[in-house]
Structures are given as structure tokens and as C-alpha cells.
């Protein structure tokens, strides 16, 4: 996001921001580099897909930052989620018979809960964060996500917690700390 902001909008980048970003990415690479040695040949393909996903998310954040500035976070979230909802309904109608929409009430309530807590609320929170602290800082703090996923794998799934994971997590958090202090 920081590099896209620099390239597309000529936003100023501070040295401490670059240092913080580099520290965080070193943490991610440290964990990933160790994990890839434990995986099979498909790990490189998976890594490419994750990288492309990260790039598309960065583009989304950068352009969202511009749109939040014009429309405000609430209006943008309302517009974006309405369009997404309409497209999902259209896809359902095109790909499935309408009778497939007849499901148990529990499925409907779980779907509403999922849509609210796992889609609408996070999108709103990200847009409000972008509005308040900017896309670059919102993206940098989002690096906690992959690390927390790894830690949940340790706690919930019983995956081994190694020194590599600990070091990577510390580097990501240290990078975020350096990055957030760059503006002060």
C-alpha cells in the first residue's frame, strides 16, 4: 500500500516507514521461509496465490483510501456492500434454481450472523480506520492478521510453536511499532 501510494499518488514516504515495513516483511518471510521447507511442491504455487491476493488487497486499500476521502466511510461501505450483495444475488439466480434458497431457518440466521460479523462489520472497521489513520497505516497494522492466524493454528489445531514462529511474530510487531512511530 505504501509503495502503491508512492507510485500512484506521489505520497511522501518516511525512512522509518520503509524500515518498519522491511522489519515486518522480514518477519513474514522468516515464518514463511521456515514453513515452506516443511511443505511439498505446491507451496510455491500457494505462495504465488497468496502474494497475488496481497497485491489485489493493497490495490483495494489504496483506491478505497481515495474513495473514503470523497464519500466518507459509511457511505462508501453502504454503496460497496449493496453492490456486492446485488451481485451475489445475481450469481445465485444464474447458477442455481430458486428452490435452492429454501433452507432451514437456522441456516438463514447463521448466514445473517456471518454476513454481519464476518463481512459488513470488518469492512466498516477497515474503512473507518482508513478514514482516520490512512490506508498505509491500516494496511501495516493488518500484518498482524497472518501472524494471529498462525498463532490460532498453534492454540486451536495444536500445530507446533517454534522459535521461527516466535521470531517472525516479534519482527512483525516490531515493524508495526516502528512504522506507527514514523509519523511522530
Short mmCIF file of N, CA and C in Angstrom, two decimals:
data_model
loop_
_atom_site.label_atom_id
_atom_site.label_comp_id
_atom_site.label_asym_id
_atom_site.label_seq_id
_atom_site.Cartn_x
_atom_site.Cartn_y
_atom_site.Cartn_z
N UNK A 1 0.84 -1.19 0.00
CA UNK A 1 0.00 0.00 0.00
C UNK A 1 0.88 1.24 0.00
N UNK A 2 1.91 1.20 0.80
CA UNK A 2 2.83 2.32 0.87
C UNK A 2 3.48 2.58 -0.49
N UNK A 3 3.93 1.52 -1.14
CA UNK A 3 4.58 1.67 -2.44
C UNK A 3 3.59 2.08 -3.52
N UNK A 4 2.36 1.56 -3.48
CA UNK A 4 1.34 1.99 -4.44
C UNK A 4 0.98 3.45 -4.24
N UNK A 5 0.88 3.87 -2.98
CA UNK A 5 0.60 5.28 -2.69
C UNK A 5 1.70 6.18 -3.23
N UNK A 6 2.93 5.73 -3.10
CA UNK A 6 4.07 6.50 -3.63
C UNK A 6 4.01 6.55 -5.16
N UNK A 7 3.78 5.39 -5.79
CA UNK A 7 3.78 5.33 -7.24
C UNK A 7 2.59 6.01 -7.89
N UNK A 8 1.41 5.84 -7.32
CA UNK A 8 0.19 6.37 -7.95
C UNK A 8 -0.11 7.82 -7.56
N UNK A 9 0.17 8.17 -6.31
CA UNK A 9 -0.24 9.48 -5.80
C UNK A 9 0.93 10.34 -5.31
N UNK A 10 2.16 9.88 -5.54
CA UNK A 10 3.37 10.60 -5.13
C UNK A 10 3.32 11.00 -3.65
N UNK A 11 2.80 10.11 -2.82
CA UNK A 11 2.78 10.37 -1.39
C UNK A 11 4.18 10.23 -0.82
N UNK A 12 4.47 11.09 0.13
CA UNK A 12 5.79 11.08 0.76
C UNK A 12 5.94 9.85 1.65
N UNK A 13 7.09 9.21 1.57
CA UNK A 13 7.38 8.04 2.39
C UNK A 13 8.58 8.37 3.27
N UNK A 14 8.41 8.17 4.56
CA UNK A 14 9.50 8.44 5.50
C UNK A 14 10.41 7.21 5.61
N UNK A 15 11.65 7.46 5.96
CA UNK A 15 12.62 6.38 6.10
C UNK A 15 12.17 5.38 7.16
N UNK A 16 11.61 5.87 8.26
CA UNK A 16 11.16 4.96 9.32
C UNK A 16 10.00 4.09 8.86
N UNK A 17 9.18 4.59 7.93
CA UNK A 17 8.11 3.76 7.39
C UNK A 17 8.69 2.61 6.58
N UNK A 18 9.69 2.91 5.79
CA UNK A 18 10.34 1.86 4.99
C UNK A 18 11.02 0.85 5.90
N UNK A 19 11.68 1.34 6.94
CA UNK A 19 12.35 0.45 7.89
C UNK A 19 11.32 -0.44 8.59
N UNK A 20 10.23 0.16 9.05
CA UNK A 20 9.18 -0.62 9.71
C UNK A 20 8.58 -1.67 8.80
N UNK A 21 8.33 -1.27 7.55
CA UNK A 21 7.78 -2.21 6.58
C UNK A 21 8.77 -3.36 6.33
N UNK A 22 10.04 -3.02 6.21
CA UNK A 22 11.06 -4.05 5.96
C UNK A 22 11.15 -5.02 7.14
N UNK A 23 11.09 -4.50 8.36
CA UNK A 23 11.15 -5.37 9.54
C UNK A 23 9.96 -6.32 9.55
N UNK A 24 8.77 -5.79 9.29
CA UNK A 24 7.57 -6.63 9.29
C UNK A 24 7.65 -7.71 8.22
N UNK A 25 8.06 -7.32 7.02
CA UNK A 25 8.15 -8.31 5.95
C UNK A 25 9.23 -9.34 6.22
N UNK A 26 10.30 -8.95 6.91
CA UNK A 26 11.31 -9.94 7.31
C UNK A 26 10.68 -10.99 8.23
N UNK A 27 9.80 -10.54 9.12
CA UNK A 27 9.10 -11.49 9.99
C UNK A 27 8.23 -12.45 9.22
N UNK A 28 7.49 -11.92 8.25
CA UNK A 28 6.62 -12.78 7.42
C UNK A 28 7.47 -13.75 6.62
N UNK A 29 8.55 -13.26 6.01
CA UNK A 29 9.42 -14.12 5.20
C UNK A 29 10.10 -15.17 6.08
N UNK A 30 10.48 -14.80 7.29
CA UNK A 30 11.11 -15.75 8.20
C UNK A 30 10.16 -16.92 8.49
N UNK A 31 8.92 -16.60 8.84
CA UNK A 31 7.95 -17.65 9.14
C UNK A 31 7.63 -18.45 7.88
N UNK A 32 7.37 -17.75 6.78
CA UNK A 32 7.02 -18.43 5.54
C UNK A 32 8.19 -19.29 5.05
N UNK A 33 9.39 -18.73 5.10
CA UNK A 33 10.56 -19.48 4.64
C UNK A 33 10.75 -20.77 5.41
N UNK A 34 10.49 -20.72 6.71
CA UNK A 34 10.60 -21.94 7.51
C UNK A 34 9.46 -22.91 7.18
N UNK A 35 8.26 -22.38 7.05
CA UNK A 35 7.09 -23.23 6.77
C UNK A 35 7.19 -23.89 5.40
N UNK A 36 7.76 -23.19 4.42
CA UNK A 36 7.84 -23.75 3.06
C UNK A 36 8.77 -24.96 3.02
N UNK A 37 9.76 -24.99 3.91
CA UNK A 37 10.65 -26.16 3.93
C UNK A 37 9.92 -27.40 4.43
N UNK A 38 8.82 -27.20 5.15
CA UNK A 38 8.06 -28.33 5.69
C UNK A 38 6.96 -28.79 4.73
N UNK A 39 6.70 -28.01 3.69
CA UNK A 39 5.59 -28.31 2.78
C UNK A 39 6.11 -28.96 1.50
N UNK A 40 5.17 -29.39 0.67
CA UNK A 40 5.52 -30.05 -0.59
C UNK A 40 5.72 -29.06 -1.72
N UNK A 41 5.66 -29.58 -2.93
CA UNK A 41 5.93 -28.78 -4.13
C UNK A 41 4.86 -27.73 -4.39
N UNK A 42 3.67 -27.94 -3.87
CA UNK A 42 2.59 -26.98 -4.10
C UNK A 42 2.73 -25.70 -3.28
N UNK A 43 3.70 -25.66 -2.39
CA UNK A 43 3.87 -24.48 -1.54
C UNK A 43 4.22 -23.24 -2.35
N UNK A 44 5.02 -23.38 -3.39
CA UNK A 44 5.38 -22.22 -4.22
C UNK A 44 4.15 -21.68 -4.94
N UNK A 45 3.31 -22.57 -5.46
CA UNK A 45 2.07 -22.14 -6.12
C UNK A 45 1.17 -21.43 -5.11
N UNK A 46 1.06 -21.99 -3.92
CA UNK A 46 0.26 -21.36 -2.87
C UNK A 46 0.82 -20.00 -2.49
N UNK A 47 2.14 -19.89 -2.42
CA UNK A 47 2.77 -18.62 -2.09
C UNK A 47 2.48 -17.57 -3.16
N UNK A 48 2.52 -17.98 -4.43
CA UNK A 48 2.20 -17.05 -5.51
C UNK A 48 0.76 -16.57 -5.40
N UNK A 49 -0.15 -17.47 -5.12
CA UNK A 49 -1.56 -17.09 -4.97
C UNK A 49 -1.75 -16.13 -3.79
N UNK A 50 -1.06 -16.40 -2.69
CA UNK A 50 -1.15 -15.51 -1.52
C UNK A 50 -0.58 -14.14 -1.87
N UNK A 51 0.55 -14.11 -2.58
CA UNK A 51 1.15 -12.84 -2.98
C UNK A 51 0.20 -12.05 -3.87
N UNK A 52 -0.39 -12.70 -4.87
CA UNK A 52 -1.33 -12.01 -5.76
C UNK A 52 -2.55 -11.51 -4.99
N UNK A 53 -2.99 -12.27 -4.02
CA UNK A 53 -4.09 -11.84 -3.17
C UNK A 53 -3.70 -10.59 -2.38
N UNK A 54 -2.48 -10.58 -1.86
CA UNK A 54 -2.00 -9.42 -1.11
C UNK A 54 -1.90 -8.19 -2.00
N UNK A 55 -1.45 -8.37 -3.23
CA UNK A 55 -1.37 -7.24 -4.17
C UNK A 55 -2.77 -6.70 -4.47
N UNK A 56 -3.72 -7.60 -4.72
CA UNK A 56 -5.08 -7.13 -5.01
C UNK A 56 -5.68 -6.42 -3.80
N UNK A 57 -5.39 -6.90 -2.60
CA UNK A 57 -5.88 -6.24 -1.39
C UNK A 57 -5.23 -4.87 -1.23
N UNK A 58 -3.95 -4.76 -1.57
CA UNK A 58 -3.26 -3.47 -1.49
C UNK A 58 -3.89 -2.47 -2.45
N UNK A 59 -4.18 -2.90 -3.67
CA UNK A 59 -4.84 -2.03 -4.64
C UNK A 59 -6.20 -1.58 -4.10
N UNK A 60 -6.94 -2.52 -3.53
CA UNK A 60 -8.24 -2.22 -2.92
C UNK A 60 -8.10 -1.16 -1.82
N UNK A 61 -7.11 -1.32 -0.95
CA UNK A 61 -6.93 -0.36 0.14
C UNK A 61 -6.54 1.02 -0.38
N UNK A 62 -5.65 1.07 -1.36
CA UNK A 62 -5.21 2.37 -1.88
C UNK A 62 -6.38 3.11 -2.52
N UNK A 63 -7.12 2.44 -3.38
CA UNK A 63 -8.25 3.10 -4.03
C UNK A 63 -9.38 3.38 -3.05
N UNK A 64 -9.54 2.52 -2.05
CA UNK A 64 -10.55 2.78 -1.02
C UNK A 64 -10.20 4.04 -0.24
N UNK A 65 -8.90 4.23 0.01
CA UNK A 65 -8.47 5.44 0.70
C UNK A 65 -8.88 6.69 -0.04
N UNK A 66 -8.76 6.65 -1.35
CA UNK A 66 -9.18 7.80 -2.16
C UNK A 66 -10.70 7.97 -2.12
N UNK A 67 -11.42 6.87 -2.22
CA UNK A 67 -12.89 6.94 -2.22
C UNK A 67 -13.43 7.35 -0.85
N UNK A 68 -12.79 6.90 0.22
CA UNK A 68 -13.22 7.31 1.57
C UNK A 68 -13.09 8.81 1.71
N UNK A 69 -12.03 9.37 1.14
CA UNK A 69 -11.84 10.81 1.18
C UNK A 69 -12.96 11.56 0.48
N UNK A 70 -13.49 10.99 -0.58
CA UNK A 70 -14.56 11.65 -1.34
C UNK A 70 -15.94 11.41 -0.76
N UNK A 71 -16.22 10.16 -0.37
CA UNK A 71 -17.58 9.78 0.03
C UNK A 71 -17.78 9.66 1.54
N UNK A 72 -16.71 9.41 2.28
CA UNK A 72 -16.84 9.10 3.69
C UNK A 72 -16.98 7.59 3.87
N UNK A 73 -16.58 7.10 5.04
CA UNK A 73 -16.53 5.65 5.23
C UNK A 73 -17.92 5.00 5.24
N UNK A 74 -18.89 5.61 5.89
CA UNK A 74 -20.22 5.00 5.96
C UNK A 74 -20.88 4.92 4.59
N UNK A 75 -20.81 5.99 3.83
CA UNK A 75 -21.43 5.99 2.50
C UNK A 75 -20.73 4.99 1.57
N UNK A 76 -19.40 4.94 1.63
CA UNK A 76 -18.67 4.01 0.78
C UNK A 76 -18.99 2.56 1.14
N UNK A 77 -19.03 2.25 2.43
CA UNK A 77 -19.35 0.88 2.85
C UNK A 77 -20.76 0.51 2.43
N UNK A 78 -21.70 1.43 2.61
CA UNK A 78 -23.07 1.17 2.19
C UNK A 78 -23.17 0.89 0.70
N UNK A 79 -22.50 1.70 -0.09
CA UNK A 79 -22.52 1.52 -1.54
C UNK A 79 -21.84 0.22 -1.95
N UNK A 80 -20.66 -0.03 -1.41
CA UNK A 80 -19.89 -1.23 -1.79
C UNK A 80 -20.61 -2.51 -1.38
N UNK A 81 -21.14 -2.55 -0.17
CA UNK A 81 -21.81 -3.77 0.27
C UNK A 81 -23.13 -3.99 -0.47
N UNK A 82 -23.81 -2.91 -0.83
CA UNK A 82 -25.04 -3.05 -1.62
C UNK A 82 -24.74 -3.65 -2.99
N UNK A 83 -23.72 -3.13 -3.65
CA UNK A 83 -23.34 -3.66 -4.97
C UNK A 83 -22.91 -5.12 -4.84
N UNK A 84 -22.10 -5.43 -3.83
CA UNK A 84 -21.64 -6.81 -3.63
C UNK A 84 -22.83 -7.75 -3.37
N UNK A 85 -23.77 -7.30 -2.57
CA UNK A 85 -24.95 -8.11 -2.27
C UNK A 85 -25.77 -8.37 -3.53
N UNK A 86 -25.99 -7.34 -4.31
CA UNK A 86 -26.76 -7.50 -5.55
C UNK A 86 -26.07 -8.46 -6.52
N UNK A 87 -24.75 -8.37 -6.61
CA UNK A 87 -24.01 -9.28 -7.49
C UNK A 87 -24.06 -10.72 -6.97
N UNK A 88 -24.03 -10.90 -5.65
CA UNK A 88 -24.16 -12.25 -5.08
C UNK A 88 -25.53 -12.84 -5.39
N UNK A 89 -26.57 -12.03 -5.26
CA UNK A 89 -27.92 -12.50 -5.57
C UNK A 89 -28.03 -12.85 -7.05
N UNK A 90 -27.47 -12.01 -7.91
CA UNK A 90 -27.49 -12.28 -9.34
C UNK A 90 -26.76 -13.59 -9.66
N UNK A 91 -25.60 -13.79 -9.04
CA UNK A 91 -24.85 -15.03 -9.26
C UNK A 91 -25.67 -16.24 -8.81
N UNK A 92 -26.33 -16.13 -7.67
CA UNK A 92 -27.16 -17.23 -7.17
C UNK A 92 -28.27 -17.56 -8.16
N UNK A 93 -28.95 -16.53 -8.65
CA UNK A 93 -30.07 -16.73 -9.58
C UNK A 93 -29.59 -17.36 -10.89
N UNK A 94 -28.41 -16.97 -11.34
CA UNK A 94 -27.88 -17.50 -12.60
C UNK A 94 -27.41 -18.95 -12.45
N UNK A 95 -26.80 -19.28 -11.32
CA UNK A 95 -26.17 -20.59 -11.17
C UNK A 95 -27.03 -21.66 -10.50
N UNK A 96 -28.10 -21.27 -9.80
CA UNK A 96 -28.88 -22.24 -9.04
C UNK A 96 -30.36 -22.03 -9.27
N UNK A 97 -31.14 -23.08 -9.05
CA UNK A 97 -32.59 -22.89 -9.11
C UNK A 97 -33.06 -22.11 -7.88
N UNK A 98 -34.12 -21.35 -8.02
CA UNK A 98 -34.63 -20.56 -6.90
C UNK A 98 -35.01 -21.42 -5.71
N UNK A 99 -35.37 -22.67 -5.95
CA UNK A 99 -35.73 -23.57 -4.85
C UNK A 99 -34.55 -23.82 -3.90
N UNK A 100 -33.33 -23.59 -4.37
CA UNK A 100 -32.16 -23.76 -3.52
C UNK A 100 -32.11 -22.73 -2.40
N UNK A 101 -32.89 -21.66 -2.52
CA UNK A 101 -32.92 -20.63 -1.48
C UNK A 101 -33.78 -21.05 -0.29
N UNK A 102 -34.56 -22.10 -0.45
CA UNK A 102 -35.40 -22.58 0.64
C UNK A 102 -34.56 -23.46 1.55
N UNK A 103 -34.14 -22.88 2.66
CA UNK A 103 -33.29 -23.58 3.62
C UNK A 103 -33.88 -23.44 5.01
N UNK A 104 -33.35 -24.18 5.94
CA UNK A 104 -33.82 -24.14 7.32
C UNK A 104 -33.59 -22.75 7.92
N UNK A 105 -34.46 -22.33 8.83
CA UNK A 105 -34.28 -21.01 9.48
C UNK A 105 -32.92 -20.86 10.14
N UNK A 106 -32.38 -21.95 10.68
CA UNK A 106 -31.06 -21.87 11.33
C UNK A 106 -29.98 -21.46 10.33
N UNK A 107 -30.10 -21.96 9.11
CA UNK A 107 -29.13 -21.60 8.07
C UNK A 107 -29.23 -20.12 7.74
N UNK A 108 -30.45 -19.62 7.68
CA UNK A 108 -30.65 -18.19 7.39
C UNK A 108 -30.04 -17.34 8.50
N UNK A 109 -30.32 -17.68 9.76
CA UNK A 109 -29.79 -16.88 10.87
C UNK A 109 -28.27 -16.96 10.95
N UNK A 110 -27.71 -18.14 10.70
CA UNK A 110 -26.25 -18.24 10.69
C UNK A 110 -25.66 -17.44 9.53
N UNK A 111 -26.35 -17.42 8.41
CA UNK A 111 -25.89 -16.62 7.26
C UNK A 111 -25.94 -15.13 7.57
N UNK A 112 -27.00 -14.69 8.23
CA UNK A 112 -27.11 -13.28 8.63
C UNK A 112 -26.01 -12.93 9.62
N UNK A 113 -25.77 -13.81 10.59
CA UNK A 113 -24.71 -13.59 11.57
C UNK A 113 -23.34 -13.52 10.87
N UNK A 114 -23.09 -14.44 9.96
CA UNK A 114 -21.84 -14.45 9.21
C UNK A 114 -21.68 -13.19 8.37
N UNK A 115 -22.75 -12.80 7.68
CA UNK A 115 -22.69 -11.60 6.83
C UNK A 115 -22.43 -10.35 7.66
N UNK A 116 -23.01 -10.30 8.85
CA UNK A 116 -22.85 -9.12 9.70
C UNK A 116 -21.48 -9.08 10.36
N UNK A 117 -21.12 -10.17 11.05
CA UNK A 117 -19.89 -10.16 11.85
C UNK A 117 -18.63 -10.41 11.04
N UNK A 118 -18.74 -11.13 9.94
CA UNK A 118 -17.55 -11.50 9.17
C UNK A 118 -17.38 -10.72 7.88
N UNK A 119 -18.38 -9.94 7.50
CA UNK A 119 -18.27 -9.17 6.26
C UNK A 119 -18.53 -7.69 6.51
N UNK A 120 -19.76 -7.35 6.87
CA UNK A 120 -20.13 -5.93 6.98
C UNK A 120 -19.33 -5.21 8.06
N UNK A 121 -19.26 -5.79 9.26
CA UNK A 121 -18.54 -5.12 10.35
C UNK A 121 -17.05 -4.95 10.05
N UNK A 122 -16.34 -5.99 9.58
CA UNK A 122 -14.92 -5.78 9.25
C UNK A 122 -14.70 -4.76 8.14
N UNK A 123 -15.54 -4.77 7.11
CA UNK A 123 -15.39 -3.79 6.03
C UNK A 123 -15.58 -2.39 6.58
N UNK A 124 -16.59 -2.20 7.41
CA UNK A 124 -16.83 -0.89 8.02
C UNK A 124 -15.64 -0.47 8.89
N UNK A 125 -15.12 -1.39 9.69
CA UNK A 125 -13.99 -1.05 10.56
C UNK A 125 -12.75 -0.68 9.75
N UNK A 126 -12.48 -1.42 8.67
CA UNK A 126 -11.32 -1.10 7.83
C UNK A 126 -11.49 0.27 7.19
N UNK A 127 -12.67 0.56 6.67
CA UNK A 127 -12.89 1.86 6.02
C UNK A 127 -12.81 3.01 7.04
N UNK A 128 -13.32 2.78 8.24
CA UNK A 128 -13.21 3.82 9.28
C UNK A 128 -11.75 4.01 9.68
N UNK A 129 -10.99 2.92 9.72
CA UNK A 129 -9.56 3.03 10.03
C UNK A 129 -8.84 3.80 8.93
N UNK A 130 -9.16 3.50 7.68
CA UNK A 130 -8.54 4.22 6.56
C UNK A 130 -8.88 5.70 6.65
N UNK A 131 -10.12 6.01 6.99
CA UNK A 131 -10.54 7.41 7.09
C UNK A 131 -9.78 8.13 8.20
N UNK A 132 -9.50 7.44 9.30
CA UNK A 132 -8.86 8.07 10.45
C UNK A 132 -7.33 8.08 10.38
N UNK A 133 -6.74 6.94 9.96
CA UNK A 133 -5.27 6.84 10.03
C UNK A 133 -4.60 6.68 8.67
N UNK A 134 -5.37 6.52 7.61
CA UNK A 134 -4.80 6.38 6.27
C UNK A 134 -4.63 4.93 5.86
N UNK A 135 -4.58 4.72 4.56
CA UNK A 135 -4.51 3.36 4.01
C UNK A 135 -3.19 2.67 4.36
N UNK A 136 -2.08 3.39 4.33
CA UNK A 136 -0.78 2.76 4.60
C UNK A 136 -0.70 2.21 6.00
N UNK A 137 -1.10 3.01 6.98
CA UNK A 137 -1.04 2.55 8.36
C UNK A 137 -2.06 1.45 8.62
N UNK A 138 -3.24 1.56 8.04
CA UNK A 138 -4.25 0.50 8.20
C UNK A 138 -3.73 -0.81 7.62
N UNK A 139 -3.06 -0.75 6.49
CA UNK A 139 -2.51 -1.96 5.87
C UNK A 139 -1.38 -2.54 6.71
N UNK A 140 -0.53 -1.68 7.23
CA UNK A 140 0.60 -2.16 8.03
C UNK A 140 0.12 -2.85 9.29
N UNK A 141 -0.86 -2.28 9.97
CA UNK A 141 -1.37 -2.93 11.17
C UNK A 141 -2.10 -4.22 10.82
N UNK A 142 -2.58 -4.33 9.59
CA UNK A 142 -3.22 -5.56 9.14
C UNK A 142 -2.27 -6.73 9.03
N UNK A 143 -0.97 -6.48 9.11
CA UNK A 143 0.01 -7.57 9.05
C UNK A 143 -0.08 -8.46 10.29
N UNK A 144 -0.77 -8.00 11.31
CA UNK A 144 -0.98 -8.83 12.50
C UNK A 144 -1.84 -10.03 12.13
N UNK A 145 -2.70 -9.88 11.11
CA UNK A 145 -3.62 -10.94 10.72
C UNK A 145 -2.96 -12.28 10.43
N UNK A 146 -1.99 -12.33 9.52
CA UNK A 146 -1.34 -13.62 9.25
C UNK A 146 -0.66 -14.22 10.48
N UNK A 147 -0.06 -13.37 11.29
CA UNK A 147 0.60 -13.88 12.49
C UNK A 147 -0.43 -14.44 13.48
N UNK A 148 -1.56 -13.74 13.62
CA UNK A 148 -2.58 -14.25 14.54
C UNK A 148 -3.18 -15.55 14.02
N UNK A 149 -3.26 -15.71 12.70
CA UNK A 149 -3.74 -16.97 12.12
C UNK A 149 -2.80 -18.11 12.47
N UNK A 150 -1.50 -17.85 12.39
CA UNK A 150 -0.52 -18.87 12.74
C UNK A 150 -0.63 -19.21 14.22
N UNK A 151 -0.78 -18.19 15.06
CA UNK A 151 -0.90 -18.46 16.50
C UNK A 151 -2.18 -19.22 16.82
N UNK A 152 -3.28 -18.94 16.11
CA UNK A 152 -4.51 -19.71 16.32
C UNK A 152 -4.30 -21.16 15.89
N UNK A 153 -3.49 -21.38 14.85
CA UNK A 153 -3.17 -22.75 14.45
C UNK A 153 -2.46 -23.49 15.56
N UNK A 154 -1.60 -22.79 16.28
CA UNK A 154 -0.89 -23.40 17.40
C UNK A 154 -1.87 -23.72 18.53
N UNK A 155 -2.69 -22.74 18.90
CA UNK A 155 -3.59 -22.90 20.04
C UNK A 155 -4.75 -23.85 19.73
N UNK A 156 -5.40 -23.65 18.59
CA UNK A 156 -6.61 -24.40 18.29
C UNK A 156 -6.31 -25.76 17.66
N UNK A 157 -5.38 -25.78 16.71
CA UNK A 157 -5.10 -27.00 15.97
C UNK A 157 -3.94 -27.82 16.53
N UNK A 158 -3.26 -27.26 17.52
CA UNK A 158 -2.16 -27.99 18.12
C UNK A 158 -0.91 -28.05 17.25
N UNK A 159 -0.76 -27.11 16.32
CA UNK A 159 0.44 -27.08 15.50
C UNK A 159 1.63 -26.69 16.37
N UNK A 160 2.82 -27.13 16.02
CA UNK A 160 3.98 -26.83 16.87
C UNK A 160 4.33 -25.34 16.86
N UNK A 161 4.67 -24.81 18.03
CA UNK A 161 5.13 -23.43 18.15
C UNK A 161 6.65 -23.47 18.20
N UNK A 162 7.27 -22.90 17.19
CA UNK A 162 8.72 -22.98 17.07
C UNK A 162 9.36 -21.61 17.32
N UNK A 163 10.65 -21.64 17.44
CA UNK A 163 11.39 -20.38 17.58
C UNK A 163 11.22 -19.52 16.33
N UNK A 164 11.05 -20.16 15.16
CA UNK A 164 10.83 -19.42 13.92
C UNK A 164 9.54 -18.61 14.00
N UNK A 165 8.48 -19.23 14.50
CA UNK A 165 7.21 -18.52 14.65
C UNK A 165 7.33 -17.37 15.63
N UNK A 166 8.00 -17.63 16.74
CA UNK A 166 8.16 -16.58 17.75
C UNK A 166 8.96 -15.41 17.18
N UNK A 167 10.06 -15.71 16.51
CA UNK A 167 10.90 -14.65 15.95
C UNK A 167 10.14 -13.87 14.88
N UNK A 168 9.42 -14.56 14.02
CA UNK A 168 8.64 -13.88 12.97
C UNK A 168 7.58 -12.98 13.55
N UNK A 169 6.89 -13.46 14.56
CA UNK A 169 5.84 -12.66 15.20
C UNK A 169 6.43 -11.42 15.85
N UNK A 170 7.55 -11.58 16.53
CA UNK A 170 8.21 -10.43 17.17
C UNK A 170 8.64 -9.42 16.11
N UNK A 171 9.17 -9.88 14.99
CA UNK A 171 9.58 -8.96 13.92
C UNK A 171 8.39 -8.21 13.33
N UNK A 172 7.29 -8.89 13.10
CA UNK A 172 6.11 -8.22 12.55
C UNK A 172 5.62 -7.13 13.51
N UNK A 173 5.51 -7.47 14.77
CA UNK A 173 5.03 -6.48 15.75
C UNK A 173 6.03 -5.34 15.90
N UNK A 174 7.32 -5.64 15.89
CA UNK A 174 8.34 -4.58 15.97
C UNK A 174 8.26 -3.67 14.75
N UNK A 175 8.06 -4.26 13.58
CA UNK A 175 7.93 -3.45 12.37
C UNK A 175 6.72 -2.53 12.42
N UNK A 176 5.62 -3.04 12.93
CA UNK A 176 4.42 -2.20 13.07
C UNK A 176 4.70 -1.06 14.04
N UNK A 177 5.40 -1.36 15.13
CA UNK A 177 5.74 -0.32 16.11
C UNK A 177 6.59 0.77 15.46
N UNK A 178 7.63 0.38 14.74
CA UNK A 178 8.50 1.36 14.06
C UNK A 178 7.69 2.16 13.04
N UNK A 179 6.86 1.47 12.26
CA UNK A 179 6.06 2.13 11.23
C UNK A 179 5.11 3.15 11.83
N UNK A 180 4.42 2.79 12.91
CA UNK A 180 3.44 3.70 13.50
C UNK A 180 4.11 4.89 14.17
N UNK A 181 5.34 4.76 14.56
CA UNK A 181 6.06 5.87 15.19
C UNK A 181 6.68 6.80 14.15
N UNK A 182 6.63 6.42 12.88
CA UNK A 182 7.28 7.20 11.83
C UNK A 182 6.65 8.58 11.66
N UNK A 183 5.37 8.69 11.93
CA UNK A 183 4.68 9.97 11.72
C UNK A 183 4.81 10.92 12.89
N UNK A 184 5.44 10.49 13.97
CA UNK A 184 5.51 11.33 15.17
C UNK A 184 6.82 12.04 15.31
#
